[in-house]
Every structure is written in structure tokens, then in C-alpha cells.
JSON list of C-alpha atoms in Angstrom, two decimals:
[
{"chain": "A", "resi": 1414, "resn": "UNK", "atom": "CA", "xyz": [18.19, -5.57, -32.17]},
{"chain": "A", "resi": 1415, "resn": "UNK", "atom": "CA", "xyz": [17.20, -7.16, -29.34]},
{"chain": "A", "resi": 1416, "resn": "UNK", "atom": "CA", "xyz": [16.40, -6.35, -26.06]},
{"chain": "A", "resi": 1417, "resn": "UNK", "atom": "CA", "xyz": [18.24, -9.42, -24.70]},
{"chain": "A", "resi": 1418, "resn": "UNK", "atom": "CA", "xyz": [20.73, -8.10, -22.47]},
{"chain": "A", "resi": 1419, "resn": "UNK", "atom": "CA", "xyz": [22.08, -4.98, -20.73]},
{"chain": "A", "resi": 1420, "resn": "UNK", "atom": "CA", "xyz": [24.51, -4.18, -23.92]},
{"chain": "A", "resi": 1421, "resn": "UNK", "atom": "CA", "xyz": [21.72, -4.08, -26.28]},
{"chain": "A", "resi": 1422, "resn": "UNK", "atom": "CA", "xyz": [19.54, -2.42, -24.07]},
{"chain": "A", "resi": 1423, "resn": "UNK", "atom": "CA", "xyz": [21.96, 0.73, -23.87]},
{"chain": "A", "resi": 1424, "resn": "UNK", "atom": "CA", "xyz": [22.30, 0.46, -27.62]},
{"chain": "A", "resi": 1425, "resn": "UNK", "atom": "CA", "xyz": [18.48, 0.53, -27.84]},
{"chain": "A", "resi": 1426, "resn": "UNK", "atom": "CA", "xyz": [18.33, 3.45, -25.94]},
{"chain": "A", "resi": 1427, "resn": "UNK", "atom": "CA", "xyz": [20.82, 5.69, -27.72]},
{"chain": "A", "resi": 1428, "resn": "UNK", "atom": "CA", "xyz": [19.37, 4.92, -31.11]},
{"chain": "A", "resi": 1429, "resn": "UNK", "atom": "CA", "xyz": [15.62, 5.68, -29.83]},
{"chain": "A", "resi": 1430, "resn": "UNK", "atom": "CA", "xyz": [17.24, 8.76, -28.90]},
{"chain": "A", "resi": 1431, "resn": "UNK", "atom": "CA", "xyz": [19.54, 9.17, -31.88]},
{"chain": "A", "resi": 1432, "resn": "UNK", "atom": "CA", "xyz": [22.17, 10.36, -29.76]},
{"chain": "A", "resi": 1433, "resn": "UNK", "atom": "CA", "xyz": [25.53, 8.61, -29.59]},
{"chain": "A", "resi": 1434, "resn": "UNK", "atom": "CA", "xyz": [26.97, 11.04, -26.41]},
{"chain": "A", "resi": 1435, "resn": "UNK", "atom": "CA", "xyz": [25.39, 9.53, -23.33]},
{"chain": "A", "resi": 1436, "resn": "UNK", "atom": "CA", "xyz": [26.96, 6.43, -22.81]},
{"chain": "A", "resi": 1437, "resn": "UNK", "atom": "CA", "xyz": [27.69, 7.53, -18.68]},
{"chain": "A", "resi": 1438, "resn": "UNK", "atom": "CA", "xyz": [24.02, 9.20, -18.31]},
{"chain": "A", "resi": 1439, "resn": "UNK", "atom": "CA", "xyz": [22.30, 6.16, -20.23]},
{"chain": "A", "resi": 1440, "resn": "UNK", "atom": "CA", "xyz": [23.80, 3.94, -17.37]},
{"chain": "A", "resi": 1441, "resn": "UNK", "atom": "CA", "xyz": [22.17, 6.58, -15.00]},
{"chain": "A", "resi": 1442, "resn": "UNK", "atom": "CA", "xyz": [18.63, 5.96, -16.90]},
{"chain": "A", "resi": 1443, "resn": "UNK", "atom": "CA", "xyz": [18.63, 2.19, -16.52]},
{"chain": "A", "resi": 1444, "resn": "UNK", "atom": "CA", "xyz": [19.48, 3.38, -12.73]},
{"chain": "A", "resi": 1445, "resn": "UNK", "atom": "CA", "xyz": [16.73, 5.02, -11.73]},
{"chain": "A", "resi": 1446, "resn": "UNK", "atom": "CA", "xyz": [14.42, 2.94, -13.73]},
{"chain": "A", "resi": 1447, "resn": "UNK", "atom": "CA", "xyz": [15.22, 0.08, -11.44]},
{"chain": "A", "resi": 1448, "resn": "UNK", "atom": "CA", "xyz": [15.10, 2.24, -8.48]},
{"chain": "A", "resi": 1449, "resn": "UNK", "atom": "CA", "xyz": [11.58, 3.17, -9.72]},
{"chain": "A", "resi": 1450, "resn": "UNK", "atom": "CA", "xyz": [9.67, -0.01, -10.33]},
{"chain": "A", "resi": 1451, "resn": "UNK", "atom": "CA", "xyz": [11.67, -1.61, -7.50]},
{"chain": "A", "resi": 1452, "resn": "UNK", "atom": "CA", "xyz": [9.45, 0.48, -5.53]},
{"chain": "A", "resi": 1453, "resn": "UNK", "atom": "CA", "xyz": [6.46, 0.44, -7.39]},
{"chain": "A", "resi": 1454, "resn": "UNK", "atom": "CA", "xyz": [6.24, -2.83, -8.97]},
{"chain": "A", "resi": 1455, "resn": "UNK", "atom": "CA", "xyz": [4.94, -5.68, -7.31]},
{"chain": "A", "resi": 1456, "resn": "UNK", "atom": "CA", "xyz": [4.17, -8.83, -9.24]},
{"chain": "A", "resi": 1457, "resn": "UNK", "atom": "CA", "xyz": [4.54, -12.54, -8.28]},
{"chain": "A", "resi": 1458, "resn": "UNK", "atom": "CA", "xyz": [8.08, -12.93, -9.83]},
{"chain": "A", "resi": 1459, "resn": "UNK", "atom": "CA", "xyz": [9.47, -10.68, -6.99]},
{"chain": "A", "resi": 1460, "resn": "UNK", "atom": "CA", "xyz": [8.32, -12.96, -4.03]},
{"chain": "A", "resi": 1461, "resn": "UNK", "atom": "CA", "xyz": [10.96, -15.15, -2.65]},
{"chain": "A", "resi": 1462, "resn": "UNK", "atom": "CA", "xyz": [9.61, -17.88, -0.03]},
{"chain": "A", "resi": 1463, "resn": "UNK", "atom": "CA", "xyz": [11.98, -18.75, 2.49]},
{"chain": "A", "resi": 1464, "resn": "UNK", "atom": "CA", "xyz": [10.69, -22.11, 4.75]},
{"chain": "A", "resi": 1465, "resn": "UNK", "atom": "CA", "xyz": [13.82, -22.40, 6.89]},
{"chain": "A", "resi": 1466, "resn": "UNK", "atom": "CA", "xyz": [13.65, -18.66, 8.30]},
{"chain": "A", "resi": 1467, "resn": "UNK", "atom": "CA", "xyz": [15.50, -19.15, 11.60]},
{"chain": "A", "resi": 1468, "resn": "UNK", "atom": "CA", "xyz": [14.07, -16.79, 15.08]},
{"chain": "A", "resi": 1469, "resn": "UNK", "atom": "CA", "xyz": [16.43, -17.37, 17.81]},
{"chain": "A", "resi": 1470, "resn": "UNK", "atom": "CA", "xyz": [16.41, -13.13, 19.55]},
{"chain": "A", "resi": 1471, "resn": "UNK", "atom": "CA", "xyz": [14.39, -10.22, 19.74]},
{"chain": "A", "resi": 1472, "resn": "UNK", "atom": "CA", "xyz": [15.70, -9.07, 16.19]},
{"chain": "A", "resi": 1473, "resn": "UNK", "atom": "CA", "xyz": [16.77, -10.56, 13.08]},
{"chain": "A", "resi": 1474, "resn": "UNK", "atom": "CA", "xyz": [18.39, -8.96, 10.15]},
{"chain": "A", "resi": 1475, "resn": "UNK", "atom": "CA", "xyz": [15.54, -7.91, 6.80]},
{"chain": "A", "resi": 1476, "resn": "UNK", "atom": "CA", "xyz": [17.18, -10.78, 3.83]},
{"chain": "A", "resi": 1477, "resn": "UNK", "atom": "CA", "xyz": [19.24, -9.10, 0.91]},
{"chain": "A", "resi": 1478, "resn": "UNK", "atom": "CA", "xyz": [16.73, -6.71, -1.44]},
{"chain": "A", "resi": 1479, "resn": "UNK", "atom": "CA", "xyz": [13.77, -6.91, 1.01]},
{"chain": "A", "resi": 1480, "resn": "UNK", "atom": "CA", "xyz": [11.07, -4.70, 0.04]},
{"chain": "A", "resi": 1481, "resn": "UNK", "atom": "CA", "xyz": [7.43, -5.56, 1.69]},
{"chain": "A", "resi": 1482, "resn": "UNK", "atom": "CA", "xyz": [6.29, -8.99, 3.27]},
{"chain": "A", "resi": 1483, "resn": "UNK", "atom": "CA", "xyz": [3.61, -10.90, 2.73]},
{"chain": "A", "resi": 1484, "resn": "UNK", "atom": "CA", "xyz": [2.95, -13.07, 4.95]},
{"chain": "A", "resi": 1485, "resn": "UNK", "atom": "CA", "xyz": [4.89, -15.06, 7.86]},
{"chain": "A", "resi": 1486, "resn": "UNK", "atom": "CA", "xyz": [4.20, -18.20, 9.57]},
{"chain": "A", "resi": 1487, "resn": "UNK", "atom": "CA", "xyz": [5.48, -19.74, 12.61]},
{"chain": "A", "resi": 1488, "resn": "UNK", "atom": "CA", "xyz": [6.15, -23.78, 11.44]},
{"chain": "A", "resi": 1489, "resn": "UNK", "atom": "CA", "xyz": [7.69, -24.85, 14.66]},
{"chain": "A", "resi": 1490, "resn": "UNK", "atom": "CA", "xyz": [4.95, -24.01, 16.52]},
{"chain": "A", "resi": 1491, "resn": "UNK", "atom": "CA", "xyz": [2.23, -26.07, 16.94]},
{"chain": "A", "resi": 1492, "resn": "UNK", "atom": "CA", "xyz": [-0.16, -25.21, 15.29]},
{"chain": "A", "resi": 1493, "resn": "UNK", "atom": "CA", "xyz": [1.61, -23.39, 12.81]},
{"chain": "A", "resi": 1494, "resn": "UNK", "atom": "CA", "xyz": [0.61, -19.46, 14.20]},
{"chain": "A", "resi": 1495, "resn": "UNK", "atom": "CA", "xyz": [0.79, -16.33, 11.72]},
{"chain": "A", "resi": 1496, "resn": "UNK", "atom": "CA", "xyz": [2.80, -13.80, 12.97]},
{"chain": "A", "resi": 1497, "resn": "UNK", "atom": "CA", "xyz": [0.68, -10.81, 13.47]},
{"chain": "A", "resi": 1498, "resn": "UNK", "atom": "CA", "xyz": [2.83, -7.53, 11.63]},
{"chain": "A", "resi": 1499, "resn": "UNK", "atom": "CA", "xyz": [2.46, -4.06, 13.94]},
{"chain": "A", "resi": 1500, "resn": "UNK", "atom": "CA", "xyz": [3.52, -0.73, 13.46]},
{"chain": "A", "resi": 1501, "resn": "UNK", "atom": "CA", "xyz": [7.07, -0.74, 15.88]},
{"chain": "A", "resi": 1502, "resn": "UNK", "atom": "CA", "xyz": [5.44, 2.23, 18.14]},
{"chain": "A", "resi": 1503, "resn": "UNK", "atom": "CA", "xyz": [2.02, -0.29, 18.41]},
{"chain": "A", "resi": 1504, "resn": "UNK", "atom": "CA", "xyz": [4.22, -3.17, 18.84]},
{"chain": "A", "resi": 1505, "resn": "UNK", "atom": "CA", "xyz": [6.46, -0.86, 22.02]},
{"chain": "A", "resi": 1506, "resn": "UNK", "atom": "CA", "xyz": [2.90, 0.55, 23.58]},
{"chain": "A", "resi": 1507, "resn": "UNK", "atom": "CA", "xyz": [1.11, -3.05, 23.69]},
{"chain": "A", "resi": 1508, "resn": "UNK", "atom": "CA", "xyz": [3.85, -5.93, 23.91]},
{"chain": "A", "resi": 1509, "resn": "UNK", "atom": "CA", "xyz": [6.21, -6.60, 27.12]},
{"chain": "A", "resi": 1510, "resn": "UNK", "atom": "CA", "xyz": [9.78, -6.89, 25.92]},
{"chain": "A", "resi": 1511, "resn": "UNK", "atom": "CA", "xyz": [10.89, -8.58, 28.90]},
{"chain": "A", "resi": 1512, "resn": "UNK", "atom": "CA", "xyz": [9.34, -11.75, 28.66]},
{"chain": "A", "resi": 1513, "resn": "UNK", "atom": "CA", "xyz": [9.87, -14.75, 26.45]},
{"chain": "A", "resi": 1514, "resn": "UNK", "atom": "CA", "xyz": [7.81, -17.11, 24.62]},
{"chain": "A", "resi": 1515, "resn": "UNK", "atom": "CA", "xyz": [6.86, -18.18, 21.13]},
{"chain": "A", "resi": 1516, "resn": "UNK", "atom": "CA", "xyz": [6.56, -15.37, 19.06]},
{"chain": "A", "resi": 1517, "resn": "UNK", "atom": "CA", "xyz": [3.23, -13.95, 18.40]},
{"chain": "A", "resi": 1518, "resn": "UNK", "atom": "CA", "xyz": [3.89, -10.44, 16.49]},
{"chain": "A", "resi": 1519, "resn": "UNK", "atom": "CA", "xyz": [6.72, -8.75, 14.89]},
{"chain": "A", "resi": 1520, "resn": "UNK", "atom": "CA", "xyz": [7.57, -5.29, 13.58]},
{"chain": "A", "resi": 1521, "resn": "UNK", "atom": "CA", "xyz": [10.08, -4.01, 11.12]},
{"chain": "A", "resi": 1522, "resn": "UNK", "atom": "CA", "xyz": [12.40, -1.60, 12.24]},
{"chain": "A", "resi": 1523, "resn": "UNK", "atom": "CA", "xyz": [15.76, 0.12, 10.47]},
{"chain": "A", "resi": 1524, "resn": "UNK", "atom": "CA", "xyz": [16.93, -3.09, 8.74]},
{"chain": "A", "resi": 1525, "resn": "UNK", "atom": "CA", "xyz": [15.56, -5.71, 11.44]},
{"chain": "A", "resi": 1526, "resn": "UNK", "atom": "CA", "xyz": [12.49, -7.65, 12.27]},
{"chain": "A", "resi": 1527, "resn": "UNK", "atom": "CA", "xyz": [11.56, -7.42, 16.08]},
{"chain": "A", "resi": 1528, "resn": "UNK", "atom": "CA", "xyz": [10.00, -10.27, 17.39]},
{"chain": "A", "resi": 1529, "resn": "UNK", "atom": "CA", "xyz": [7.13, -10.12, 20.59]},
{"chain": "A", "resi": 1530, "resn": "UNK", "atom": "CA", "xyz": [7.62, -11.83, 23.16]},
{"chain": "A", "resi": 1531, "resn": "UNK", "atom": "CA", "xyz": [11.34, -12.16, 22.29]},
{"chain": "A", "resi": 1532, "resn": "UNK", "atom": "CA", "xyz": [11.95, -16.28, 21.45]},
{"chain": "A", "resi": 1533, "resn": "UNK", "atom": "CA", "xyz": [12.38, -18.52, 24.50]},
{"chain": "A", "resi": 1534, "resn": "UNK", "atom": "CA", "xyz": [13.90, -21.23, 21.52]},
{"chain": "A", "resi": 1535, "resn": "UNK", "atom": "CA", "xyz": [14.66, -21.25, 18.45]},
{"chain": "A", "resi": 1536, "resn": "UNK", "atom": "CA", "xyz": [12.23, -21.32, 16.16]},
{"chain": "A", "resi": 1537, "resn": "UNK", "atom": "CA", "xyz": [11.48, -21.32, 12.14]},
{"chain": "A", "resi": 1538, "resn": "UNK", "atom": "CA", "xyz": [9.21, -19.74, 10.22]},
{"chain": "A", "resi": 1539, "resn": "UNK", "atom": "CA", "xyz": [7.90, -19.63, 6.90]},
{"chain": "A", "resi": 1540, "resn": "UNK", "atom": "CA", "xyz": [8.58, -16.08, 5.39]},
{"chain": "A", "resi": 1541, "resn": "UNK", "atom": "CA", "xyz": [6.72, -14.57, 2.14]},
{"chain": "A", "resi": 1542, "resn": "UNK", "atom": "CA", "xyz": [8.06, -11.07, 0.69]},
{"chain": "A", "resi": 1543, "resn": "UNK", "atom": "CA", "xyz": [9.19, -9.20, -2.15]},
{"chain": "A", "resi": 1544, "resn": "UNK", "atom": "CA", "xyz": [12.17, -9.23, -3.19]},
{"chain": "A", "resi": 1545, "resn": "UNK", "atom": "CA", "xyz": [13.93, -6.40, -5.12]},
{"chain": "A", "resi": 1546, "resn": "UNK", "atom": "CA", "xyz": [14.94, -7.11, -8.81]},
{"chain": "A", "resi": 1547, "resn": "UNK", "atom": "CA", "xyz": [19.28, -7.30, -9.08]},
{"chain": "A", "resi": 1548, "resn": "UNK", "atom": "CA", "xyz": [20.73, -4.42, -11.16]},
{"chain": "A", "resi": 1549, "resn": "UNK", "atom": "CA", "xyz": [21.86, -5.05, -14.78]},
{"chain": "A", "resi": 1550, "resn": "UNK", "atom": "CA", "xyz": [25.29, -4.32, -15.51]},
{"chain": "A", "resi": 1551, "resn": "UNK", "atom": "CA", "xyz": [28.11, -5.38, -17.98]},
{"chain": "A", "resi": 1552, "resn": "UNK", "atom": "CA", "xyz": [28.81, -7.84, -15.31]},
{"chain": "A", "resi": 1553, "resn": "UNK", "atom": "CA", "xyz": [24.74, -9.22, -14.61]},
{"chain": "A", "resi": 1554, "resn": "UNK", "atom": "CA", "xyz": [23.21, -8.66, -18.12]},
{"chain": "A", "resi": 1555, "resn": "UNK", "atom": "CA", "xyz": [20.31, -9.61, -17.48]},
{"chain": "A", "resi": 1556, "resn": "UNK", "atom": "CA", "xyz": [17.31, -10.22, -14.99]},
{"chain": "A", "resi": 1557, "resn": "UNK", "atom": "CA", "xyz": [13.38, -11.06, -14.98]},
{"chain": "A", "resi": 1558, "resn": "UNK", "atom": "CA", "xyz": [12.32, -7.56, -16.09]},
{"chain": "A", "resi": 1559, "resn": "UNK", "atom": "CA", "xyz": [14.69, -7.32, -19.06]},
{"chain": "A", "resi": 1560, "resn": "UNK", "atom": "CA", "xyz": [13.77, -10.85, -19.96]},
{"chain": "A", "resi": 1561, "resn": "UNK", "atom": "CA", "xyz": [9.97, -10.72, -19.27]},
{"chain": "A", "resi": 1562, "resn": "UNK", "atom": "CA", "xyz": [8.96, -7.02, -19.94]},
{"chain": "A", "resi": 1563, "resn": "UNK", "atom": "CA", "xyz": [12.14, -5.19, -21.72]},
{"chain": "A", "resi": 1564, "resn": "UNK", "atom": "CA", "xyz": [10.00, -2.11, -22.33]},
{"chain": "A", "resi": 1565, "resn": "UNK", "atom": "CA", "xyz": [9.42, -0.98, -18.49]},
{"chain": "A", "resi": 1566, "resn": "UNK", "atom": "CA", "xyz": [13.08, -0.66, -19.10]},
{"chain": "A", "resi": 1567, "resn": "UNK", "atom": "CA", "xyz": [13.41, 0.75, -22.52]},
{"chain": "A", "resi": 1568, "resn": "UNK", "atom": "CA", "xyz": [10.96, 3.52, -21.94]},
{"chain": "A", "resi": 1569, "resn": "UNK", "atom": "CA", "xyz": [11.65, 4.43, -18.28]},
{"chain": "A", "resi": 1570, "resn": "UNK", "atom": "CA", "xyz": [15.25, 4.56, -19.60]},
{"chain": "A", "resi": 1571, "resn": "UNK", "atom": "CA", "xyz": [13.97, 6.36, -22.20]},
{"chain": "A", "resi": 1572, "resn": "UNK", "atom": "CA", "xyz": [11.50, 8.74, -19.96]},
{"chain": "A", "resi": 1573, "resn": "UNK", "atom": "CA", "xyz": [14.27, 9.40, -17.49]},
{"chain": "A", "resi": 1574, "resn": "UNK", "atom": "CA", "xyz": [16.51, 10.70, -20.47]},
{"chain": "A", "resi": 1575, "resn": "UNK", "atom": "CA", "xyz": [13.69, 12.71, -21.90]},
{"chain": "A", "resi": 1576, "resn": "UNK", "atom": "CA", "xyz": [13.92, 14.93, -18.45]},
{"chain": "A", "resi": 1577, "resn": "UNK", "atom": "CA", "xyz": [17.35, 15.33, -18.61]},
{"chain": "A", "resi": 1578, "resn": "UNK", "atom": "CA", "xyz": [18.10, 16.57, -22.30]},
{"chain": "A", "resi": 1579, "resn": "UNK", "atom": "CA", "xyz": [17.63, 20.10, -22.37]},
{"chain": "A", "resi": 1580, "resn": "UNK", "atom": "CA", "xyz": [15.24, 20.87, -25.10]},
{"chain": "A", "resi": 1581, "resn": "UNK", "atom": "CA", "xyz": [13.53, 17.65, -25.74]},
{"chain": "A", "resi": 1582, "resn": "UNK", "atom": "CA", "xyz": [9.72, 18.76, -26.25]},
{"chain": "A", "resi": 1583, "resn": "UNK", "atom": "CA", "xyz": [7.48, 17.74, -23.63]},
{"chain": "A", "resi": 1584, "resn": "UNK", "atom": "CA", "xyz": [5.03, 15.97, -26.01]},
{"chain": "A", "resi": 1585, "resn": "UNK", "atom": "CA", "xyz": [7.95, 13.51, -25.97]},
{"chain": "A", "resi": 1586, "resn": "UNK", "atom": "CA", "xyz": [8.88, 13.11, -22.51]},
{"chain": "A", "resi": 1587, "resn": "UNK", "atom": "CA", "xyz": [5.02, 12.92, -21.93]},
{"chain": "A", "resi": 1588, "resn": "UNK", "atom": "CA", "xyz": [5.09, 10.16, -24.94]},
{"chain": "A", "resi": 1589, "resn": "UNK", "atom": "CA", "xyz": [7.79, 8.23, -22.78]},
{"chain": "A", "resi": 1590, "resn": "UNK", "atom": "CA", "xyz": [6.37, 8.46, -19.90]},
{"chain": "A", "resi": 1591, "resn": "UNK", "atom": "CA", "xyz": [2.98, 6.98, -20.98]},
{"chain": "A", "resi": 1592, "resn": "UNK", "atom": "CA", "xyz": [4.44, 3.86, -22.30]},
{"chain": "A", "resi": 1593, "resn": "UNK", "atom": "CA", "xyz": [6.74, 3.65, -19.43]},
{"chain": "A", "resi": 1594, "resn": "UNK", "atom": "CA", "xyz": [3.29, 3.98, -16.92]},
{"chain": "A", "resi": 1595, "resn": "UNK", "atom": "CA", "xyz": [1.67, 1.23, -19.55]},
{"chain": "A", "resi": 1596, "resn": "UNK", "atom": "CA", "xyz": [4.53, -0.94, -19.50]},
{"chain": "A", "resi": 1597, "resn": "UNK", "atom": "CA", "xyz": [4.34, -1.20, -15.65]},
{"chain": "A", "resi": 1598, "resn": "UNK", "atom": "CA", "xyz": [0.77, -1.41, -15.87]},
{"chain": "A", "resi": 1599, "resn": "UNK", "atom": "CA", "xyz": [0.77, -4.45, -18.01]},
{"chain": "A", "resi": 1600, "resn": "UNK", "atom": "CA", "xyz": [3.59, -6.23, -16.18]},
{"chain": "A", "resi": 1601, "resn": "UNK", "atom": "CA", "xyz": [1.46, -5.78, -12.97]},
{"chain": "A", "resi": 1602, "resn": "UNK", "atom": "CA", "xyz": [-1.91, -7.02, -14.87]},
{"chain": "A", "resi": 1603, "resn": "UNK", "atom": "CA", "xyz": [0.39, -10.14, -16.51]}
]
């Protein structure tokens, strides 16, 4: 069978684990495998590049799945000025929130970018980041991971079962959770 889509993924699983009574908890696996290399994984099909990034006040709202930036870049501004990133008690201690100007730094606080000095205009940037992978589900059966590297999901699904069945020997779950590590490992060398 193939690993082509979020039904035969689940199918995959329960077979590899010859068990045909954890339909709900396999769901659960593929759950926090995602949550897991969403926070590990970083590899160049998670960056998103937005050019039309629009600063017009002191904050602006992270984008949808937003996980770590890369880089950003003032293009309205001439020349085009990198937006130095600071830690938001650096950013408090050093810049003077009550003027305005073209933005020079910004910090990331809660779910917001803060921008210092606050924009006198409006002004767009060019924004680099990561981008978290969408869920699989009956409804989204798919995504890059399941379609690029099927086993980070197949044995992290696998791994994260291995810790819950009572009684599943630990040169298994340690088994799984090799090939899970590998799996990530070669997705991030690819």
C-alpha cells in the first residue's frame, strides 16, 4: 500500500502494528508527529516568501503557521534596509517608542511583530520564514511531508504508538524511534 494519503497512512500504521483497535489513538499519533517535526524540522520546503508584507503601526499580526523568520527586508525604503531582529526586552531598553520613522528593528512578541521606531508611512517589506506544515486529515489528505518523506510520518506515528501500548518492548519503541530520528535526519540533509 501506499503511503499516498492520510487514509493509507492510518492503514499503514495499524498493520505495522498489527492491531486493528486504535483507529481514535492512531489519529492522535499522526498528531503529535506533526506537532513534533513542526518544531524541529526546518528544511527549505517550509519557507514561504512574502514580497508585499505591508508595515503601517507599531505591531502587526505573525502570518498563519509562523514558526521562525529568516530574514526581513525593508523594499520601500531606499536602499532596501534589513530589519535588524531583537530580543522584545533589548528592543524596550534601547529603542524610543515614541517616535516615528522608517523602521529599523523589530521584535516578536505574543503573536505580533513590533516595529522600532513605529512607521511614520506605510511601508512593505520583504518577509522570509518558516512556515508550519497543514495537518492531514480525511478532509486535507495530504501535504509535503507525506508526499516527500512519508516515513517521518509512518515511524513517528509509529514511535508515538510504541509509548502508549502498554507492554510493547522497548527494543521496539527504541527501533521506532531511531528510524523516526533518521527519517528527520535525512529530510533535513535532502
Amino acid at each position: 500500500m501506499a503511503l499516498d494519503n492520510y487514509s493509507n497512512l492510518q492503514t499503514s500504521i495499524a498493520n505495522f502494528l498489527a492491531r486493528d483497535d486504535l483507529n481514535t489513538e492512531i489519529d492522535d499519533f499522526i498528531d503529535l508527529t506533526e506537532a513534533d517535526f513542526n518544531r524541529r524540522l526546518r528544511i527549505r520546503a517550509m519557507e514561504v516568501v512574502d514580497n508585499s508584507f505591508t508595515i503601517d503601526s507599531q505591531t502587526e499580526t505573525l502570518p498563519t503557521g509562523f514558526l521562525q523568520i529568516r530574514s526581513f527586508i525593508l523594499t520601500s525604503a531606499t536602499p532596501d534596509r534589513v530589519l535588524s531582529l531583537m530580543t522584545p526586552f533589548h528592543q524596550a531598553d534601547t529603542q524610543d517608542y515614541s517616535n516615528s520613522g522608517v523602521p529599523r528593528a523589530f521584535s516578536i512578541e505574543g503573536n505580533n511583530f513590533r516595529f522600532s521606531p513605529a512607521p511614520d508611512s506605510t511601508y512593505t517589506a520583504r518577509l522570509v520564514y518558516y512556515k508550519a506544515f497543514d495537518s492531514i486529515n480525511a478532509t486535507t489528505t495530504t501535504n509535503t511531508i507525506l508526499d516527500k518523506f512519508p516515513d517521518i510520518y509512518l515511524y513517528g506515528a509509529l514511535y508515538y504508538a510504541s509509548t502508549f501500548i502498554r507492554g510493547m518492548d522497548q527494543q521496539t519503541v527504541l527501533q521506532f524511534k531511531t528510524q523516526y530520528e533518521a527519517a528527520i535526519k535525512q529530510a533535513e540533509d535532502a
